[in-house]
Coordinates of C-alpha atoms and ligand atoms in Angstrom, one line a residue:
X1 CA 133.8 124.8 91.8
X2 CA 134.5 121.1 91.7
X3 CA 134.3 118.6 88.8
X4 CA 134.4 114.9 89.1
X5 CA 134.1 112.0 86.8
X6 CA 131.8 109.0 87.0
X7 CA 133.9 106.2 85.4
X8 CA 131.8 103.6 83.7
X9 CA 132.8 100.8 81.3
X10 CA 130.6 102.2 78.5
X11 CA 131.9 105.7 78.9
X12 CA 131.6 108.0 81.9
X13 CA 130.4 111.5 82.5
X14 CA 131.2 114.6 84.5
X15 CA 129.6 116.1 87.5
X16 CA 130.0 119.9 87.9
X17 CA 129.4 121.3 91.4
X18 CA 129.4 124.8 92.7
X19 CA 127.8 128.2 92.9
X20 CA 127.0 129.4 89.4
X21 CA 128.2 126.3 87.5
X22 CA 125.0 126.3 85.4
X23 CA 127.3 127.9 82.8
X24 CA 128.7 124.4 82.1
X25 CA 125.4 123.5 80.5
X26 CA 126.1 125.3 77.2
X27 CA 129.3 123.2 76.4
X28 CA 127.8 120.0 77.8
X29 CA 124.7 120.4 75.6
X30 CA 126.7 120.2 72.4
X31 CA 129.5 117.9 73.5
X32 CA 129.5 114.5 71.8
X33 CA 128.6 111.6 74.1
X34 CA 129.6 108.0 73.4
X35 CA 126.8 105.8 72.0
X36 CA 124.7 108.8 70.8
X37 CA 124.5 110.4 67.4
X38 CA 126.6 113.7 67.2
X39 CA 124.7 117.0 67.2
X40 CA 126.3 120.4 67.0
X41 CA 123.0 122.0 67.5
X42 CA 120.5 119.7 69.1
X43 CA 116.9 120.6 69.9
X44 CA 116.8 120.9 73.7
X45 CA 113.8 119.9 75.8
X46 CA 113.8 121.1 79.4
X47 CA 111.6 118.9 81.7
X48 CA 110.8 120.6 85.0
X49 CA 108.1 121.1 87.6
X50 CA 106.0 124.2 88.2
X51 CA 107.7 125.2 91.5
X52 CA 111.2 124.9 90.0
X53 CA 110.1 126.6 86.8
X54 CA 109.0 129.7 88.7
X55 CA 112.2 129.9 90.6
X56 CA 115.0 128.8 88.2
X57 CA 113.9 128.1 84.6
X58 CA 114.8 131.6 83.4
X59 CA 118.4 131.2 84.5
X60 CA 118.7 127.8 82.8
X61 CA 117.1 129.0 79.6
X62 CA 119.4 132.0 79.3
X63 CA 122.3 129.5 79.0
X64 CA 120.6 126.9 76.9
X65 CA 119.3 129.2 74.2
X66 CA 122.7 129.6 72.6
X67 CA 123.1 125.8 72.3
X68 CA 119.6 125.1 71.0
X69 CA 119.0 124.6 67.3
X70 CA 116.0 127.0 67.2
X71 CA 117.2 129.3 70.1
X72 CA 114.0 128.3 71.8
X73 CA 114.3 125.2 73.9
X74 CA 111.0 123.2 74.4
X75 CA 109.9 123.5 78.0
X76 CA 107.7 120.7 79.5
X77 CA 106.4 121.4 83.0
X78 CA 104.7 118.9 85.3
X79 CA 103.0 119.3 88.6
X80 CA 105.4 119.2 91.6
X81 CA 105.5 116.0 93.7
X82 CA 105.6 112.3 93.7
X83 CA 102.2 112.1 91.9
X84 CA 103.9 113.1 88.6
X85 CA 106.1 110.0 88.5
X86 CA 103.5 108.0 86.6
X87 CA 103.0 106.3 83.2
X88 CA 100.2 108.9 82.5
X89 CA 102.5 111.9 82.9
X90 CA 105.3 110.1 81.0
X91 CA 102.7 109.5 78.2
X92 CA 101.9 113.2 78.0
X93 CA 105.6 114.1 77.8
X94 CA 106.0 111.6 74.9
X95 CA 103.2 113.3 73.1
X96 CA 104.8 116.7 73.5
X97 CA 108.1 115.3 72.3
X98 CA 106.4 113.9 69.2
X99 CA 104.7 117.2 68.5
X100 CA 108.0 119.0 68.9
X101 CA 109.7 116.7 66.5
X102 CA 112.4 115.7 69.0
X103 CA 114.8 113.2 67.4
X104 CA 117.4 110.7 68.6
X105 CA 120.2 113.2 68.3
X106 CA 118.5 115.8 70.5
X107 CA 118.8 116.4 74.2
X108 CA 116.7 116.4 77.3
X109 CA 117.6 118.5 80.4
X110 CA 115.9 117.6 83.6
X111 CA 115.7 120.6 86.0
X112 CA 114.3 119.8 89.4
X113 CA 114.3 117.3 92.3
X114 CA 114.4 113.6 92.2
X115 CA 110.9 113.3 90.9
X116 CA 111.7 115.3 87.7
X117 CA 115.1 113.5 87.4
X118 CA 113.5 110.0 87.7
X119 CA 110.6 110.9 85.4
X120 CA 112.6 112.9 82.8
X121 CA 115.4 110.4 82.9
X122 CA 112.9 107.6 82.2
X123 CA 111.4 109.5 79.3
X124 CA 115.0 110.2 77.9
X125 CA 115.8 106.5 78.3
X126 CA 112.8 105.4 76.3
X127 CA 112.3 108.1 73.7
X128 CA 113.7 106.7 70.4
X129 CA 115.2 103.9 72.6
X130 CA 117.3 106.4 74.5
X131 CA 118.5 110.0 73.9
X132 CA 121.1 112.1 75.7
X133 CA 120.1 113.8 78.9
X134 CA 121.6 116.1 81.4
X135 CA 120.6 116.2 85.1
X136 CA 120.3 119.6 86.8
X137 CA 119.2 118.7 90.3
X138 CA 117.7 121.5 92.4
X139 CA 117.1 119.6 95.7
X140 CA 119.8 118.3 98.1
X141 CA 118.2 114.8 97.8
X142 CA 118.7 114.9 94.0
X143 CA 122.1 116.5 94.2
X144 CA 123.7 114.0 96.5
X145 CA 121.7 110.9 95.5
X146 CA 119.2 110.8 92.6
X147 CA 121.1 112.7 89.9
X148 CA 124.2 110.5 89.8
X149 CA 124.0 106.8 89.0
X150 CA 121.6 106.4 86.1
X151 CA 118.6 104.9 87.9
X152 CA 115.3 106.2 86.4
X153 CA 111.8 105.2 87.6
X154 CA 108.1 105.6 87.6
X155 CA 105.6 104.6 90.2
X156 CA 102.6 102.3 89.7
X157 CA 99.5 102.1 92.0
X158 CA 101.1 98.8 93.2
X159 CA 104.2 100.5 94.4
X160 CA 107.0 103.0 94.1
X161 CA 109.7 102.8 91.4
X162 CA 108.3 99.6 89.9
X163 CA 108.9 100.6 86.3
X164 CA 112.3 101.8 85.5
X165 CA 115.5 101.5 83.5
X166 CA 119.2 102.3 83.9
X167 CA 120.1 105.2 81.7
X168 CA 123.2 107.2 82.6
X169 CA 123.1 111.0 82.0
X170 CA 125.6 112.7 79.7
X171 CA 126.5 115.0 82.5
X172 CA 125.3 116.4 85.8
X173 CA 125.3 120.1 86.7
X174 CA 124.7 120.9 90.3
X175 CA 124.5 124.7 90.8
X176 CA 124.4 125.2 94.5
X177 CA 122.7 128.6 94.0
X178 CA 119.6 126.7 93.1
X179 CA 119.5 125.0 96.5
X180 CA 119.2 128.4 98.3
X181 CA 115.4 128.5 97.6
X182 CA 114.8 125.0 99.2
X183 CA 112.8 125.1 102.5
X184 CA 114.9 124.1 105.5
X185 CA 112.8 121.0 106.1
X186 CA 113.6 119.7 102.6
X187 CA 117.2 120.6 102.9
X188 CA 117.6 118.7 106.2
X189 CA 115.7 115.7 104.8
X190 CA 118.3 115.5 102.0
X191 CA 121.1 115.4 104.6
X192 CA 119.9 112.0 105.7
X193 CA 121.4 110.5 102.5
X194 CA 124.7 112.2 103.3
X195 CA 124.7 110.5 106.8
X196 CA 123.9 107.3 105.0
X197 CA 126.9 107.7 102.7
X198 CA 129.1 108.5 105.7
X199 CA 127.9 105.4 107.5
X200 CA 128.8 103.1 104.6
X201 CA 131.9 105.0 103.5
X202 CA 133.9 105.4 106.7
X203 CA 135.1 107.5 109.7
X204 CA 136.6 110.4 107.7
X205 CA 133.3 111.6 106.2
X206 CA 131.5 110.9 109.5
X207 CA 134.1 113.0 111.4
X208 CA 133.7 115.8 108.8
X209 CA 129.9 115.9 109.4
X210 CA 130.4 116.1 113.1
X211 CA 132.8 119.0 112.8
X212 CA 130.8 120.9 110.1
X213 CA 127.2 120.2 111.3
X214 CA 126.7 123.9 112.1
X215 CA 128.0 125.2 108.8
X216 CA 126.2 122.5 106.9
X217 CA 122.9 123.6 108.4
X218 CA 123.7 127.2 107.6
X219 CA 124.4 126.2 104.0
X220 CA 127.8 127.9 103.9
X221 CA 128.6 127.8 100.2
X222 CA 132.1 126.2 100.5
X223 CA 130.8 123.6 102.9
X224 CA 127.8 122.8 100.8
X225 CA 130.0 122.4 97.7
X226 CA 132.3 120.1 99.7
X227 CA 129.3 118.1 101.1
X228 CA 127.8 117.5 97.6
X229 CA 131.1 116.7 96.0
X230 CA 132.0 114.2 98.7
X231 CA 128.6 112.5 98.4
X232 CA 128.8 112.3 94.6
X233 CA 132.3 110.8 94.8
X234 CA 131.1 108.1 97.2
X235 CA 128.0 107.4 95.0
X236 CA 130.1 107.4 91.8
X237 CA 132.6 105.0 93.3
X238 CA 129.9 102.5 94.2
X239 CA 128.1 102.9 90.9
X240 CA 131.4 102.4 89.0
X241 CA 131.9 99.1 90.6
X242 CA 128.3 97.9 90.2
X243 CA 126.4 99.9 87.7
X244 CA 123.3 97.7 87.6
X245 CA 123.0 96.6 91.2
X246 CA 124.2 93.1 91.0
X247 CA 125.6 93.2 94.5
X248 CA 127.6 96.0 96.0
X249 CA 125.3 98.9 95.0
X250 CA 122.7 97.5 97.4
X251 CA 124.8 99.1 100.3
X252 CA 123.3 102.4 99.1
X253 CA 120.0 101.2 100.5
X254 CA 121.3 101.4 104.1
X255 CA 118.4 102.7 106.3
X256 CA 116.0 102.3 103.4
X257 CA 114.2 99.0 104.3
X258 CA 112.5 100.4 107.3
X259 CA 112.6 103.9 105.8
X260 CA 110.5 102.9 102.9
X261 CA 108.0 101.0 105.1
X262 CA 107.5 104.0 107.4
X263 CA 107.2 106.4 104.4
X264 CA 104.4 104.2 103.0
X265 CA 102.6 103.5 106.2
X266 CA 102.5 107.1 107.2
X267 CA 101.0 108.0 103.9
X268 CA 104.0 110.1 102.8
X269 CA 103.4 112.5 105.8
X270 CA 107.2 112.5 106.4
X271 CA 109.8 113.3 103.9
X272 CA 111.8 110.5 102.3
X273 CA 115.0 111.6 104.1
X274 CA 113.2 111.8 107.4
X275 CA 112.2 108.2 107.1
X276 CA 115.7 107.2 106.0
X277 CA 117.0 108.8 109.2
X278 CA 114.6 106.7 111.3
X279 CA 115.4 103.7 109.2
X280 CA 119.2 104.2 110.0
X281 CA 118.5 104.3 113.7
X282 CA 116.7 100.9 113.5
X283 CA 119.3 99.5 111.2
X284 CA 122.0 100.7 113.6
X285 CA 120.3 98.9 116.5
X286 CA 120.0 95.7 114.5
X287 CA 123.7 96.1 113.4
X288 CA 124.7 96.2 117.1
X289 CA 122.6 93.2 117.9
X290 CA 123.6 90.9 115.1
X291 CA 126.5 92.3 113.0
X292 CA 129.0 93.4 115.6
X293 CA 128.6 97.2 115.2
X294 CA 130.0 99.0 118.3
X295 CA 127.3 100.7 120.4
X296 CA 129.4 103.9 120.4
X297 CA 129.5 103.9 116.6
X298 CA 125.7 103.5 116.3
X299 CA 125.4 106.3 118.9
X300 CA 127.5 108.6 116.8
X301 CA 125.2 108.1 113.8
X302 CA 122.1 108.6 115.9
X303 CA 123.5 111.8 117.5
X304 CA 124.3 113.2 114.1
X305 CA 120.8 112.4 112.8
X306 CA 119.5 114.4 115.8
X307 CA 121.9 117.3 115.5
X308 CA 121.1 117.8 111.8
X309 CA 117.4 118.2 112.8
X310 CA 116.1 114.9 111.5
X311 CA 113.4 113.1 113.6
X312 CA 114.7 110.3 115.8
X313 CA 111.2 109.1 116.9
X314 CA 108.1 108.3 114.9
X315 CA 105.6 111.2 115.0
X316 CA 102.8 108.8 116.1
X317 CA 102.4 105.1 116.8
X318 CA 102.8 102.8 113.9
X319 CA 102.3 99.1 114.4
X320 CA 105.7 97.3 114.5
X321 CA 104.3 94.1 113.0
X322 CA 102.8 96.3 110.2
X323 CA 106.3 97.8 109.5
X324 CA 107.9 94.4 109.5
X325 CA 105.2 93.0 107.1
X326 CA 105.7 96.0 104.8
X327 CA 109.4 95.5 104.8
X328 CA 108.9 91.9 103.8
X329 CA 106.6 92.7 100.9
X330 CA 109.0 95.4 99.7
X331 CA 112.0 93.1 99.7
X332 CA 110.0 90.0 98.5
X333 CA 111.6 87.8 101.1
X334 CA 110.3 84.7 102.8
X335 CA 107.7 85.0 105.5
X336 CA 109.3 85.5 108.9
X337 CA 112.4 87.3 107.8
X338 CA 113.5 90.5 106.1
X339 CA 116.8 91.3 104.3
X340 CA 118.8 94.3 105.5
X341 CA 122.0 96.1 104.8
X342 CA 123.7 96.1 108.2
X343 CA 126.9 97.7 109.4
X344 CA 129.8 95.6 110.9
X345 CA 131.5 99.0 111.6
X346 CA 131.5 102.5 110.2
X347 CA 132.4 102.1 106.5
X348 CA 131.8 98.3 106.6
X349 CA 128.3 97.7 105.2
X350 CA 127.1 94.1 104.6
X351 CA 124.1 93.7 102.2
X352 CA 121.7 90.8 102.3
X353 CA 121.6 90.2 106.0
X354 CA 118.6 88.2 107.1
X355 CA 116.7 89.6 110.1
X356 CA 113.9 87.7 111.8
X357 CA 110.6 89.7 111.9
X358 CA 110.4 89.3 115.7
X359 CA 113.9 90.8 116.1
X360 CA 112.9 93.7 113.8
X361 CA 109.7 94.4 115.8
X362 CA 111.9 94.4 118.9
X363 CA 114.4 96.8 117.5
X364 CA 111.7 99.2 116.3
X365 CA 111.2 100.1 120.0
X366 CA 114.2 102.5 119.5
X367 CA 112.1 104.9 117.4
X368 CA 108.8 104.5 119.3
X369 CA 107.1 107.8 119.8
X370 CA 107.5 109.6 123.1
X371 CA 110.1 107.3 124.6
Ligands
NAD1 N1 117.2 107.6 90.9 C1 117.7 107.5 92.1 O1 118.8 107.0 92.3 C2 117.0 108.2 93.3 C3 117.7 108.3 94.5 C4 117.0 109.0 95.5 C5 115.7 109.4 95.3 N2 115.1 109.2 94.1 C6 113.7 109.7 93.9 O2 113.7 111.1 94.1 C7 112.4 111.5 94.5 C8 112.5 112.4 95.7 O3 113.3 113.5 95.3 P1 113.1 114.9 96.0 O4 113.2 114.8 97.5 O5 114.1 115.8 95.3 O6 111.6 115.3 95.7 P2 110.9 116.3 94.6 O7 111.5 116.2 93.3 O8 109.5 116.0 94.8 O9 111.2 117.7 95.2 C9 110.6 118.1 96.5 C10 109.9 119.4 96.4 O10 110.8 120.5 96.3 C11 110.5 121.4 95.2 N3 111.7 122.0 94.8 C12 112.7 121.4 94.0 N4 113.7 122.2 93.9 C13 113.5 123.3 94.6 C14 114.2 124.5 94.9 N5 115.5 124.6 94.5 N6 113.6 125.4 95.7 C15 112.4 125.2 96.2 N7 111.6 124.1 96.0 C16 112.2 123.2 95.2 C17 109.8 120.5 94.2 O11 108.9 121.3 93.4 C18 109.0 119.6 95.1 O12 107.8 120.2 95.5 C19 111.6 110.2 94.9 O13 110.7 110.0 93.8 C20 112.7 109.2 94.9 O14 112.2 107.9 94.5 C21 115.7 108.6 93.1
ZN2 ZN1 117.0 107.5 99.7

């Protein structure tokens, strides 16, 4: 079991990682948290989705019951998937909180993947102008990326994550036992964020991935715990320096400019992480061409993406100009150019790099299908 701190100016929080660490929930649930009214026995609301509820809710309720004021935490279950990250679903959750008489000194626990974390975190951030919440991520994507950092969000028909607020959790509990039920494709998709963290952090973590690839894919418990802890440390360090994304935090978007565009243009046929893997291959190519990244370094990242079982080519043809235009809209940059995070070397990411759309279309050839 590993515990690490996310250090923030307004008061930090702990991240507990390991098999069986769900037990940490009972003390966290009643622990005082700076900026929030004290509550020896809060009412606890668990927000989860149907799939996760069937698999893991019982185990979490068994622990939370002793910490809840009425011994019966309120459970709010949403449909699984991105379609639940909406104002409508948030509205129905507010109604249930009102009916349950949930007050400012109470607690929300989000149990699920990034969708539940973003949605439940947003509801926690806005209910009574913000109440305490604990993240219990159950996907690898959420464990190594979404759960730490305090970004919450909802989607609008006009685009993803357009409504959101920063609201840091009071704690994060990552019980690796919960990840055992994840389908392999979802597990592998989450690994893309780990490769991203290695690319922006440095050689040591990249070397580790290369050495441990086999054990990572086999989800060996000790390796999985190490993987998650390392990722959380990297994310926590970036967030500690730039909590509200004024600058540095943008490096966490490496591979995401093209990744998001592909995700959108393929109608969410690929997983987010699969698109980020493709996005990193394109960003690597651009980094070699205009930021001085060594070809061998880009090659290492690309080989790792492939070894972990992530796609390295688009599943079907997607118009390059369309991808470039979507990137431009996403980043609201001037016509004819797009802003990218590029690598000068492994561990040396530079945000805000301007890339000409024609150069981007050219670089997209590296992920063309059937090459
Ligand atoms: N806030 C942030 O900083 C941040 C960072 C990265 C991603 N995100 C957001 O996270 C979301 C993606 O997260 P995700 O990939 O976890 O998706 P998700 O929450 O939709 O989960 C994927 C699927 O896995 C199922 N699932 C969850 N845990 C399971 C388990 N243990 N066993 C079996 N099935 C399980 C879910 O029911 C769902 O169907 C996106 O909305 C993205 O915007 C946010
Ligand atoms: Zn991502």
